[in-house]
mmCIF file of C-alpha atoms and ligand atoms in Angstrom:
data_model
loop_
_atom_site.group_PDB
_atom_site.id
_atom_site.type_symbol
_atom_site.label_atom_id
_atom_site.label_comp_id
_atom_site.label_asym_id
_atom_site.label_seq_id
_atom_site.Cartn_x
_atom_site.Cartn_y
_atom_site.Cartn_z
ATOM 1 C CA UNK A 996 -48.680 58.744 47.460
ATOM 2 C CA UNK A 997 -52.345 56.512 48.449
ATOM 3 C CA UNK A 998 -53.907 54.614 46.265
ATOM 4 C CA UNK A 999 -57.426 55.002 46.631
ATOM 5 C CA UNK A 1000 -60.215 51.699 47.337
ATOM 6 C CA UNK A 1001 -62.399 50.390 44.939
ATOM 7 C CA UNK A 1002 -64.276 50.590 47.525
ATOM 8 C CA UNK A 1003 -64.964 52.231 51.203
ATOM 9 C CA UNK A 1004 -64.443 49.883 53.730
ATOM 10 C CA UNK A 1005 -65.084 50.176 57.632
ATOM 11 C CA UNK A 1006 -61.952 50.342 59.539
ATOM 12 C CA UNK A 1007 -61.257 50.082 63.284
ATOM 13 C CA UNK A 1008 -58.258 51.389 64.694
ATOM 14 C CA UNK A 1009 -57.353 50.157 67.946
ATOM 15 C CA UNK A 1010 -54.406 52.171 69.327
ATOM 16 C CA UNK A 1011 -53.248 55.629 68.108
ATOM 17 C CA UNK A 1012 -49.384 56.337 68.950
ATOM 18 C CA UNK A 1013 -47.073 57.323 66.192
ATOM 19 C CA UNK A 1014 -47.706 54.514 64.321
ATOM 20 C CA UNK A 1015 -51.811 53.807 64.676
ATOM 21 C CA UNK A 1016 -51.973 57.029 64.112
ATOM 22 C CA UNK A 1017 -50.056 56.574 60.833
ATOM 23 C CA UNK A 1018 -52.155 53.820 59.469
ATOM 24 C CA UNK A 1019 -55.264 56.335 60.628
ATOM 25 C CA UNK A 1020 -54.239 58.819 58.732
ATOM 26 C CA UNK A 1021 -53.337 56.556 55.282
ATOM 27 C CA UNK A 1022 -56.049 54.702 55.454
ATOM 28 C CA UNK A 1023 -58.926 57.895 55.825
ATOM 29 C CA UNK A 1024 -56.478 59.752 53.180
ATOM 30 C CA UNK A 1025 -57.561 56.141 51.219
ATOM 31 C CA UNK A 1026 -60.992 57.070 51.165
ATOM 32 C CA UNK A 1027 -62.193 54.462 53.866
ATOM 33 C CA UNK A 1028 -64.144 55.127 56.849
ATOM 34 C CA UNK A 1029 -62.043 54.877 60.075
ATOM 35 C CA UNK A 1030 -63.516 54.415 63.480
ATOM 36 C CA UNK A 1031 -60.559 54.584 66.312
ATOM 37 C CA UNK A 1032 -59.590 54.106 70.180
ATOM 38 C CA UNK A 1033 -56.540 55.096 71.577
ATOM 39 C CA UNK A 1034 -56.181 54.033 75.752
ATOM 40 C CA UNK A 1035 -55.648 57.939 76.760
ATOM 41 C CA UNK A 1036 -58.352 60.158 75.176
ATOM 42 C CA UNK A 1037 -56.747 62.726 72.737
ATOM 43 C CA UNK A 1038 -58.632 64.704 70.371
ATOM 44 C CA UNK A 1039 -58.123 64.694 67.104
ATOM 45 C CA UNK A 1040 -55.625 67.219 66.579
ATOM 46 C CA UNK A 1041 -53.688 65.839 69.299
ATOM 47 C CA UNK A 1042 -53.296 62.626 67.505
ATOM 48 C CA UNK A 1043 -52.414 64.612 64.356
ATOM 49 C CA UNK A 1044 -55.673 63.391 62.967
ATOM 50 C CA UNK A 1045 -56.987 66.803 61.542
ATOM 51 C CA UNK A 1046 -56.368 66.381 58.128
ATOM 52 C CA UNK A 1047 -59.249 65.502 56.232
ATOM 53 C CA UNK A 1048 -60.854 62.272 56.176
ATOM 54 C CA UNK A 1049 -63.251 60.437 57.588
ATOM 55 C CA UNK A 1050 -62.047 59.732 61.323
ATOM 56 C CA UNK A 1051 -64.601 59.042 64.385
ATOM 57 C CA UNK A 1052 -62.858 58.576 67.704
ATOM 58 C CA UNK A 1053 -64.421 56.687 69.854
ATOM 59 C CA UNK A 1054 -64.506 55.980 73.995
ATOM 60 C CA UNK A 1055 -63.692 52.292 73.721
ATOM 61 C CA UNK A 1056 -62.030 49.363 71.669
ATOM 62 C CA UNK A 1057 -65.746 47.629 71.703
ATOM 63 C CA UNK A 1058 -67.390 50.817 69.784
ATOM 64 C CA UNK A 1059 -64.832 50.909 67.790
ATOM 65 C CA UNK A 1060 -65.106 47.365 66.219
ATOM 66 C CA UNK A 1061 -69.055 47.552 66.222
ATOM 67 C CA UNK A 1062 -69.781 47.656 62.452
ATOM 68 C CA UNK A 1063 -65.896 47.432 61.143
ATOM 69 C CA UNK A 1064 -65.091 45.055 58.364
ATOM 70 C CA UNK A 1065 -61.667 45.474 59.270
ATOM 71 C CA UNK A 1066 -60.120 45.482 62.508
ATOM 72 C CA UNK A 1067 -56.146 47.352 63.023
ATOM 73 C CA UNK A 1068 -54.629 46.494 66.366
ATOM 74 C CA UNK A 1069 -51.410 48.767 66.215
ATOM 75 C CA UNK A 1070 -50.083 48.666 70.377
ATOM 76 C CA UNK A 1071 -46.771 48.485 72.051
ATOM 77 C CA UNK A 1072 -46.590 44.660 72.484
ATOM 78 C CA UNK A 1073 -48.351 41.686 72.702
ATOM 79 C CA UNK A 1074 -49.331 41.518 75.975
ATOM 80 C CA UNK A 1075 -51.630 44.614 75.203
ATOM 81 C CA UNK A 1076 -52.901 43.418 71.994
ATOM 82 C CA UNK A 1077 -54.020 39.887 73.565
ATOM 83 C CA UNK A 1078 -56.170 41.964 75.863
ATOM 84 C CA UNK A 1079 -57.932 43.946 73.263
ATOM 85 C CA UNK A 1080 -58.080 41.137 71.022
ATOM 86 C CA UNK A 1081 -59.944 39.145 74.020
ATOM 87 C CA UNK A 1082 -62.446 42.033 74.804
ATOM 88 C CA UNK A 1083 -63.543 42.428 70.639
ATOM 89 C CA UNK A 1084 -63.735 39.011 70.082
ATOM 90 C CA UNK A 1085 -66.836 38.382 70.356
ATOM 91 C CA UNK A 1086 -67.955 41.562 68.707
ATOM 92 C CA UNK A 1087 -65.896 40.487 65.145
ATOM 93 C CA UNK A 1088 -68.138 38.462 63.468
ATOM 94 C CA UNK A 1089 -66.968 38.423 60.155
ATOM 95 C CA UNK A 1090 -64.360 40.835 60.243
ATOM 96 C CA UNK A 1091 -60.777 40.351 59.781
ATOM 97 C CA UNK A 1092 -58.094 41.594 62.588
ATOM 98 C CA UNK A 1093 -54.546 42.482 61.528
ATOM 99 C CA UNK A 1094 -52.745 42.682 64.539
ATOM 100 C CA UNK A 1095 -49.210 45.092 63.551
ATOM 101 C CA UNK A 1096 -48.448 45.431 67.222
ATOM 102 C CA UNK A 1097 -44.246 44.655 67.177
ATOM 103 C CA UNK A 1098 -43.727 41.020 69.236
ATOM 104 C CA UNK A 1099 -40.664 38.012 69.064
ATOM 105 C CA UNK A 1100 -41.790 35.515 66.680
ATOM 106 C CA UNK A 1101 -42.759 33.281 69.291
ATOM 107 C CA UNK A 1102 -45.510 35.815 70.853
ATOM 108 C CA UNK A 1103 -46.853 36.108 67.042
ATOM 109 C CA UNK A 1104 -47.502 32.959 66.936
ATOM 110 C CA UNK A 1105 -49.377 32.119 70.666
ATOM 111 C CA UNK A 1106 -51.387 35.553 70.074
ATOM 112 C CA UNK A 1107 -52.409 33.756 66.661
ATOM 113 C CA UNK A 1108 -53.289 30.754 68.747
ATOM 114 C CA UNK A 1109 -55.173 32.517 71.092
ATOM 115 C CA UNK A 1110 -57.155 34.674 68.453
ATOM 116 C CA UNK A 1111 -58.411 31.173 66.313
ATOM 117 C CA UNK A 1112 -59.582 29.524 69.863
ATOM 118 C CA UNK A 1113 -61.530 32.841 70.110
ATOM 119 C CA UNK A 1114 -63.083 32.301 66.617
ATOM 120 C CA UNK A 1115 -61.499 35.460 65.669
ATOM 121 C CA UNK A 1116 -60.449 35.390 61.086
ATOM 122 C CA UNK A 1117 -56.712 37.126 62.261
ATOM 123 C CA UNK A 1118 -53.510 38.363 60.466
ATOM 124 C CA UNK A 1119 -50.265 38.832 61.996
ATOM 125 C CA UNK A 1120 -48.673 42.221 60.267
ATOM 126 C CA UNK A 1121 -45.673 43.442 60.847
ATOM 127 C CA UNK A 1122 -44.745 47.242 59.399
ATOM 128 C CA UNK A 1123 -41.495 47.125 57.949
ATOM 129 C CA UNK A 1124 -40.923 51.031 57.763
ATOM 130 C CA UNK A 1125 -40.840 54.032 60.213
ATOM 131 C CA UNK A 1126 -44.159 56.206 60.212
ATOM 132 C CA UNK A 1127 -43.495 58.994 57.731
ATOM 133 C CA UNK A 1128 -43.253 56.049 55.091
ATOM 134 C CA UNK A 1129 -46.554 54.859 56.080
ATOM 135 C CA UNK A 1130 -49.135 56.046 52.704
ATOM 136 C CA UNK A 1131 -45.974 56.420 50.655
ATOM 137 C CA UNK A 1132 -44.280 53.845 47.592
ATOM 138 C CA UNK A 1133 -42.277 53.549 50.545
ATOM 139 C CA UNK A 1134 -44.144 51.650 52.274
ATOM 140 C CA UNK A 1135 -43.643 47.427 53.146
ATOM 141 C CA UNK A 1136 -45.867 45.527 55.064
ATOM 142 C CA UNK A 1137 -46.019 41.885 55.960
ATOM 143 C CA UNK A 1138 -48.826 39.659 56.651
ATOM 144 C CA UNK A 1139 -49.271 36.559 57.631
ATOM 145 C CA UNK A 1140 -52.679 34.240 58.446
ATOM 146 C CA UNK A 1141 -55.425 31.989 56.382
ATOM 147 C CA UNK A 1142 -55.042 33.180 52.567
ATOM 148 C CA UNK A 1143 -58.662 34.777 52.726
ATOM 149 C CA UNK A 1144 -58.057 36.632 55.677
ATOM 150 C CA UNK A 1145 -54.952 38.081 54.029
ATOM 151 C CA UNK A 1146 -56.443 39.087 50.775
ATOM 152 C CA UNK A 1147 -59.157 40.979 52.956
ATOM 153 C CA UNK A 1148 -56.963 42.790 55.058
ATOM 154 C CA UNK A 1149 -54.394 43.726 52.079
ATOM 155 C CA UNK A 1150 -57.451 44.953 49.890
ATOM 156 C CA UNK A 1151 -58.553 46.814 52.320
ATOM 157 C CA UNK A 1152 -55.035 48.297 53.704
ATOM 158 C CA UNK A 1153 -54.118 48.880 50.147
ATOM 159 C CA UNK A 1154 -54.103 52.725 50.936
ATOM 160 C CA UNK A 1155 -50.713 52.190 53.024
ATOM 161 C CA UNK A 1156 -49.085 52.289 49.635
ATOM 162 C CA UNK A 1157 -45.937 49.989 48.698
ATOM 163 C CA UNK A 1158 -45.804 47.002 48.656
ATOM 164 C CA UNK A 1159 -47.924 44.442 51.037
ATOM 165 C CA UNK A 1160 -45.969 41.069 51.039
ATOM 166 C CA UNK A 1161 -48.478 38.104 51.916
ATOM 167 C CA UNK A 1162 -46.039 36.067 53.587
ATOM 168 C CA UNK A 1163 -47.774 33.018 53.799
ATOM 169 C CA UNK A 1164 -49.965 30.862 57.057
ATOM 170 C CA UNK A 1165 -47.082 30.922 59.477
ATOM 171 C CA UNK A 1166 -48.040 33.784 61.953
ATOM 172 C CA UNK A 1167 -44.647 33.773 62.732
ATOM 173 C CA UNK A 1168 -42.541 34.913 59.631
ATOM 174 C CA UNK A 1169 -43.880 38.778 60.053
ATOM 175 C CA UNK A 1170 -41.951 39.260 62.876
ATOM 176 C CA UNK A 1171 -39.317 37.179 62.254
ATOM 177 C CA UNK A 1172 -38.334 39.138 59.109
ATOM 178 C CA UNK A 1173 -39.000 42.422 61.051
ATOM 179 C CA UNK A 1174 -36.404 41.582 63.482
ATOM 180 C CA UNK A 1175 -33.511 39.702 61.072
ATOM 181 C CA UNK A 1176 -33.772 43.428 58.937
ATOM 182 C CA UNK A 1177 -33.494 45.134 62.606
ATOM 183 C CA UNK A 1178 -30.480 42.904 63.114
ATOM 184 C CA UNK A 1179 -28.508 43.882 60.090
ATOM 185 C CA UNK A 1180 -29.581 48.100 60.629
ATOM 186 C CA UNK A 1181 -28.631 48.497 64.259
ATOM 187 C CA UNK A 1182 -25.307 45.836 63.646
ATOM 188 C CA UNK A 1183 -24.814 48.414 60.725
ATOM 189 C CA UNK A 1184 -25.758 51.505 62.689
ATOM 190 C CA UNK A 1185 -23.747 50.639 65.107
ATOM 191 C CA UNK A 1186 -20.219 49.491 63.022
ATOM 192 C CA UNK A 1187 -21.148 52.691 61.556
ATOM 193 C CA UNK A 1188 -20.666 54.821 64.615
ATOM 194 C CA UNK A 1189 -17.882 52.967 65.752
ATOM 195 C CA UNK A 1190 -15.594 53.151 62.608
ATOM 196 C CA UNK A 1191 -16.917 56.844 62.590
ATOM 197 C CA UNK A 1192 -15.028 57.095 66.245
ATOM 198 C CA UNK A 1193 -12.179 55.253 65.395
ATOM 199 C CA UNK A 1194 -11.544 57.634 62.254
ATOM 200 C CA UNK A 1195 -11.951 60.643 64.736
ATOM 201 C CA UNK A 1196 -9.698 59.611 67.119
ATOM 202 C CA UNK A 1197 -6.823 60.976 64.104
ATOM 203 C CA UNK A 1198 -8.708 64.033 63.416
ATOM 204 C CA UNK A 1199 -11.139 62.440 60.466
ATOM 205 C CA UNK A 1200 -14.003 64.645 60.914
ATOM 206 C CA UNK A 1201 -17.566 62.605 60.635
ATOM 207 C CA UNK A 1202 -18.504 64.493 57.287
ATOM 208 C CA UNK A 1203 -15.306 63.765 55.622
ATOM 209 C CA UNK A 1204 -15.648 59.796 56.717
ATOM 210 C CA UNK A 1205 -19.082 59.426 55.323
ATOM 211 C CA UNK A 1206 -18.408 59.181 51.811
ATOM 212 C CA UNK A 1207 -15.847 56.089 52.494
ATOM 213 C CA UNK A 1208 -18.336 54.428 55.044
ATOM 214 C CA UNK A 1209 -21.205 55.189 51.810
ATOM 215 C CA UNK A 1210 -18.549 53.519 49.760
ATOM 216 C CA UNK A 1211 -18.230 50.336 51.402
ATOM 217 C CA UNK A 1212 -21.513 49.828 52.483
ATOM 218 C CA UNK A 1213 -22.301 49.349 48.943
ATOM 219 C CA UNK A 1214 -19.606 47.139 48.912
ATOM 220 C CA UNK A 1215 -21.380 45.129 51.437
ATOM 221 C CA UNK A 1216 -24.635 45.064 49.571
ATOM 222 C CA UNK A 1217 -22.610 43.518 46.607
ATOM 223 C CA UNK A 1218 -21.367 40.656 49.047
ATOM 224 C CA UNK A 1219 -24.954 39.877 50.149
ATOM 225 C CA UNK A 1220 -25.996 36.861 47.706
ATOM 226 C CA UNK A 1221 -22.535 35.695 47.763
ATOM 227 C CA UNK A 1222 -23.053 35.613 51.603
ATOM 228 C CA UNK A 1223 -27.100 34.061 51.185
ATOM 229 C CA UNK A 1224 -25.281 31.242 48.579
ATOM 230 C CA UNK A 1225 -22.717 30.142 50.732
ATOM 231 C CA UNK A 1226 -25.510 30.125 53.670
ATOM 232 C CA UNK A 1227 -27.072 27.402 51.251
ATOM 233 C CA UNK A 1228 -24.484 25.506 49.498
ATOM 234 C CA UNK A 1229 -22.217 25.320 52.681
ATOM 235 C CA UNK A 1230 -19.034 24.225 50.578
ATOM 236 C CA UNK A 1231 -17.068 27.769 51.348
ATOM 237 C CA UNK A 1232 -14.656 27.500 48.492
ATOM 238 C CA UNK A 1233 -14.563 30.350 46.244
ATOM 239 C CA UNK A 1234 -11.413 31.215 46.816
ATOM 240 C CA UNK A 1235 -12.559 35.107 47.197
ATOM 241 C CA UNK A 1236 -11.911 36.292 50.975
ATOM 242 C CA UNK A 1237 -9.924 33.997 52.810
ATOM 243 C CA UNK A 1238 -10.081 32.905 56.121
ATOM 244 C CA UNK A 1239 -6.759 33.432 57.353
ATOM 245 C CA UNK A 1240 -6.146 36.876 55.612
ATOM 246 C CA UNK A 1241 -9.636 38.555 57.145
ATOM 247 C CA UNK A 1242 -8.953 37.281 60.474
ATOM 248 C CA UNK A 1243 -5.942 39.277 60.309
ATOM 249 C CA UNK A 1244 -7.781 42.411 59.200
ATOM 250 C CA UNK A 1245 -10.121 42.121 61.779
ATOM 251 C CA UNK A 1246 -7.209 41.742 64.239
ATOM 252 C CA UNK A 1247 -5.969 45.378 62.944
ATOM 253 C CA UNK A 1248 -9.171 46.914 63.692
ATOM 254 C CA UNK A 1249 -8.976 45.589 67.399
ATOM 255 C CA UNK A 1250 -5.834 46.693 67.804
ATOM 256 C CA UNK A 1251 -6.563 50.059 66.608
ATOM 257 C CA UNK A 1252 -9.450 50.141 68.444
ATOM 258 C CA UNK A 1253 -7.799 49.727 71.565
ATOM 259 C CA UNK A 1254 -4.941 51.854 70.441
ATOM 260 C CA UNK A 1255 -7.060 54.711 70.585
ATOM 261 C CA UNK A 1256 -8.982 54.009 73.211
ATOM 262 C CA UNK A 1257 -12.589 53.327 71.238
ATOM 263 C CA UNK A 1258 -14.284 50.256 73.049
ATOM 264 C CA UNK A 1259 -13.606 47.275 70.883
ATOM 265 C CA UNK A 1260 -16.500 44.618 71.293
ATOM 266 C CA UNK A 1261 -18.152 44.908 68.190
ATOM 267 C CA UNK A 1262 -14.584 44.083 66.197
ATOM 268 C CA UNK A 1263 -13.595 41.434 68.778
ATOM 269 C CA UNK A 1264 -16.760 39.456 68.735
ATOM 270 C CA UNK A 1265 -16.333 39.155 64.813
ATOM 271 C CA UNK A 1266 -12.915 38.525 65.163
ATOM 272 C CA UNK A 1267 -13.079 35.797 67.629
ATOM 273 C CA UNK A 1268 -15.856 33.812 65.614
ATOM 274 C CA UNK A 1269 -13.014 34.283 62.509
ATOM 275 C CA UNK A 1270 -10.651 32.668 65.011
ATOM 276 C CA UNK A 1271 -13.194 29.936 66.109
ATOM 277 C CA UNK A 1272 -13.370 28.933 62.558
ATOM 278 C CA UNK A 1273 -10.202 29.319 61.778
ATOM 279 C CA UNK A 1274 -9.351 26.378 64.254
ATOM 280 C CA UNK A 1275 -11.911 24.266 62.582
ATOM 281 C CA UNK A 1276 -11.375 25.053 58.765
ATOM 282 C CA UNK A 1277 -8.408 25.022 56.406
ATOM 283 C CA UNK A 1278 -6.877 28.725 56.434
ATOM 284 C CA UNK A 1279 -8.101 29.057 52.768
ATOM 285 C CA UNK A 1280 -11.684 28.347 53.361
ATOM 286 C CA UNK A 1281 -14.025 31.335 52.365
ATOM 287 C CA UNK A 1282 -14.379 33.549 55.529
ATOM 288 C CA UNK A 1283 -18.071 33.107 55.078
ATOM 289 C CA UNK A 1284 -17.538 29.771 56.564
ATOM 290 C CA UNK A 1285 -17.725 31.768 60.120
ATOM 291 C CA UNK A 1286 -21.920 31.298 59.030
ATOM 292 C CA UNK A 1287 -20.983 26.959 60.185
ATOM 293 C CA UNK A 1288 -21.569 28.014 63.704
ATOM 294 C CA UNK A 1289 -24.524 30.423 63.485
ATOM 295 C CA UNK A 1290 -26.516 27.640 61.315
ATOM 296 C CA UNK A 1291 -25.691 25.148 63.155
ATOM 297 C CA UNK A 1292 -25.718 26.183 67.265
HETATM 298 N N1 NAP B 1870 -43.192 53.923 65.280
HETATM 299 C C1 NAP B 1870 -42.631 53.196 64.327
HETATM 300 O O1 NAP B 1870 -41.861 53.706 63.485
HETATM 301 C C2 NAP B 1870 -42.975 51.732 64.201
HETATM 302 C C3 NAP B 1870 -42.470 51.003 63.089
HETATM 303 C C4 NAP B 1870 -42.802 49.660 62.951
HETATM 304 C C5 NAP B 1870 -43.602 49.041 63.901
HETATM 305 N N2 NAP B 1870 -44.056 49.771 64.976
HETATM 306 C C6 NAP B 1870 -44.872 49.054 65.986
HETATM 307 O O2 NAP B 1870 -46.170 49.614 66.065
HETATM 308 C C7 NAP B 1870 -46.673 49.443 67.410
HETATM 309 C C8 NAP B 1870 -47.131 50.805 67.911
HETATM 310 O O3 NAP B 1870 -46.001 51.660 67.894
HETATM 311 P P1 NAP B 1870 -46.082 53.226 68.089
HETATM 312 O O4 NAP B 1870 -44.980 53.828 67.281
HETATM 313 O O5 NAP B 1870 -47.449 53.717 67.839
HETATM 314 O O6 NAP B 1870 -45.701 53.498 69.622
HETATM 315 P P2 NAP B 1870 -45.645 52.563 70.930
HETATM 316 O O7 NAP B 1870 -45.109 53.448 71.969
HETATM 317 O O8 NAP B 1870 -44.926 51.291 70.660
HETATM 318 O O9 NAP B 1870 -47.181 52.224 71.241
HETATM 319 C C9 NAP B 1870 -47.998 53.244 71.688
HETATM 320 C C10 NAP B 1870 -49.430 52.816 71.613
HETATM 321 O O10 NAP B 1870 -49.674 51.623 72.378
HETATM 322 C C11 NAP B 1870 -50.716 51.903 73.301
HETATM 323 N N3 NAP B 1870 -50.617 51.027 74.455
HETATM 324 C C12 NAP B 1870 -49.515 50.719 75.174
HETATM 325 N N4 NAP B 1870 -49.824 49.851 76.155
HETATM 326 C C13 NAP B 1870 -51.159 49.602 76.050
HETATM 327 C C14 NAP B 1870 -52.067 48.796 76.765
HETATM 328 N N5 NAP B 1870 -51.662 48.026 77.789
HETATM 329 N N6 NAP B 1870 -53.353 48.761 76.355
HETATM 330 C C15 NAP B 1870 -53.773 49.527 75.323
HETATM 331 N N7 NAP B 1870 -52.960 50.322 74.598
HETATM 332 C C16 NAP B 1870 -51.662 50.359 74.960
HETATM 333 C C17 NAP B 1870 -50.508 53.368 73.623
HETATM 334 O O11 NAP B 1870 -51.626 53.919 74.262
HETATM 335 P P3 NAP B 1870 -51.448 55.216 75.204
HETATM 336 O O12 NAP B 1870 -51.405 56.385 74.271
HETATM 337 O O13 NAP B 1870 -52.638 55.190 76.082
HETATM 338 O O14 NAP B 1870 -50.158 55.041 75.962
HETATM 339 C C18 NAP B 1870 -50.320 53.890 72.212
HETATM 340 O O15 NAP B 1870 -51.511 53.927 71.486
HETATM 341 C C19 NAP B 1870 -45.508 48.894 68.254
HETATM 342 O O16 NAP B 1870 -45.659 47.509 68.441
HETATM 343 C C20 NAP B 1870 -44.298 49.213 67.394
HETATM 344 O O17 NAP B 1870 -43.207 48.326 67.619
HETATM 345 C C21 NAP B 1870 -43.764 51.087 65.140
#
């Protein structure tokens, strides 16, 4: 579902893969007026643009801009967006750049740098969703940048639907929160498939697994602000999950890993930090206490 604008605003889109072409598609569903480049010339259709809306594309990144209140970098990194954000600059004027192209927190920042010593007002997004979530109450997107700059470009990109976090000045924390959520899905994607293999390997079809692994993954959610308190009180002593008795459950699930033949890595890296702490911490010391040597390496 789009919310519509108060009112129409000018919007460049600079870069039309799956995602660009995404926002495109919101945003003119929004009732703004969208003006986009994409490096390889593609017609409308071919961008999946067709749908209604107003949509001009245009031959280059500088026509686009010309006229936009808004600018929408969306490319595959931030070596690409740099150059792009170097040839509009001086074609911005007032107009407020959200670059969503995906970058390591670092790169956020230095592309931030490099936009302000152009003159250019800019917003580090980050899209927290995949693209058919894009328009919907599905929908989260982070930005980042000088608190007017923000409430221009979230106004204006209200038609992505959801919620739009302003995350505060640091062009960083966009990013940074896009990959620590990437962390815990692919780490969970990938326990996932491997306790999905292990079952199999005794004839525990996929389908008939999935209602245990739906199980316990709600189990995990339930352990998550236990996990985020002990993160910031750092005393460990609940009393609720022992040290000593998960290391040796995560023993078992080596062992049957490498019983039946399913590579083990995943189970052994967790169990070896268990057995790092272990040697450090009294036996009945909250597990979570394996978190001493992430905060503090
Ligand atoms: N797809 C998703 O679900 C999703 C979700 C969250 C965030 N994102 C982020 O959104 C950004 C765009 O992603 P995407 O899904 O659209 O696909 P993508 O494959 O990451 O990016 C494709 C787009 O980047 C352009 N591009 C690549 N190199 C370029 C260069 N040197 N100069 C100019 N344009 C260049 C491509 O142009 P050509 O067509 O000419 O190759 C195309 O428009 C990425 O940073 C991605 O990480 C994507």
């Amino acid at each position: 579902m789009t919310s519509t604008p108060v009112t129409t605003t000018s919007i460049a889109v600079l870069g039309l893969g799956p995602m660009g072409a995404a926002l495109t598609r919101a945003l003119a569903s929004g009732g703004h007026r969208l003006t986009a480049w994409n490096r390889t010339a593609r017609t409308l259709t071919e961008h999946g643009l067709d749908g209604g809306g107003d949509v001009a594309l245009v031959g280059n990144p500088e026509a686009a801009v010309a006229g936009a209140e808004v600018v929408v970098v969306c490319v595959r990194d931030h070596t690409a967006s740099r150059e792009l954000v170097a040839a509009v600059a001086p074609l911005l004027g007032d107009a407020v750049l959200v670059n969503v192209s995906t970058g390591s927190p670092e790169e956020a920042a230095e592309s931030a740098r490099q936009a302000a010593a152009l003159g250019v007002r800019y917003v580090t997004g980050a899209v927290m969703v995949p693209t058919p979530m894009v328009g919907t109450d599905e929908c989260l997107v982070l930005y980042a940048g000088a608190p007017n700059d923000v409430a221009t470009a979230t106004a204006a990109l209200a038609p992505l639907g959801g919620v739009a976090d302003d995350v505060g000045t640091d062009h960083a924390v966009p990013p940074v929160l896009d990959l620590a959520m990437l962390d815990i899905y692919f780490a969970g994607m990938y326990a996932f498939l491997h306790a999905t293999a292990l079952a199999g390997r005794y004839g525990v079809d996929p389908a008939r697994f999935l209602p245990y692994a739906e199980g316990v993954t709600d189990t995990l959610r339930g352990s998550l602000p236990g996990l985020s308190a002990s993160m910031t009180d750092r005393t460990y002593r609940t009393g609720e999950a022992r040290l000593d008795m998960c290391l040796a459950f995560l023993e078992h699930i080596v062992t049957a890993s490498a019983e039946s033949g399913v590579p083990s890595a995943l189970p052994a890296l967790i169990r070896d930090a268990s057995a790092r702490a272990l040697r450090q911490h009294p036996a009945d010391t909250d597990w979570d206490v394996v978190a001493e040597e992430l905060l503090s390496s």
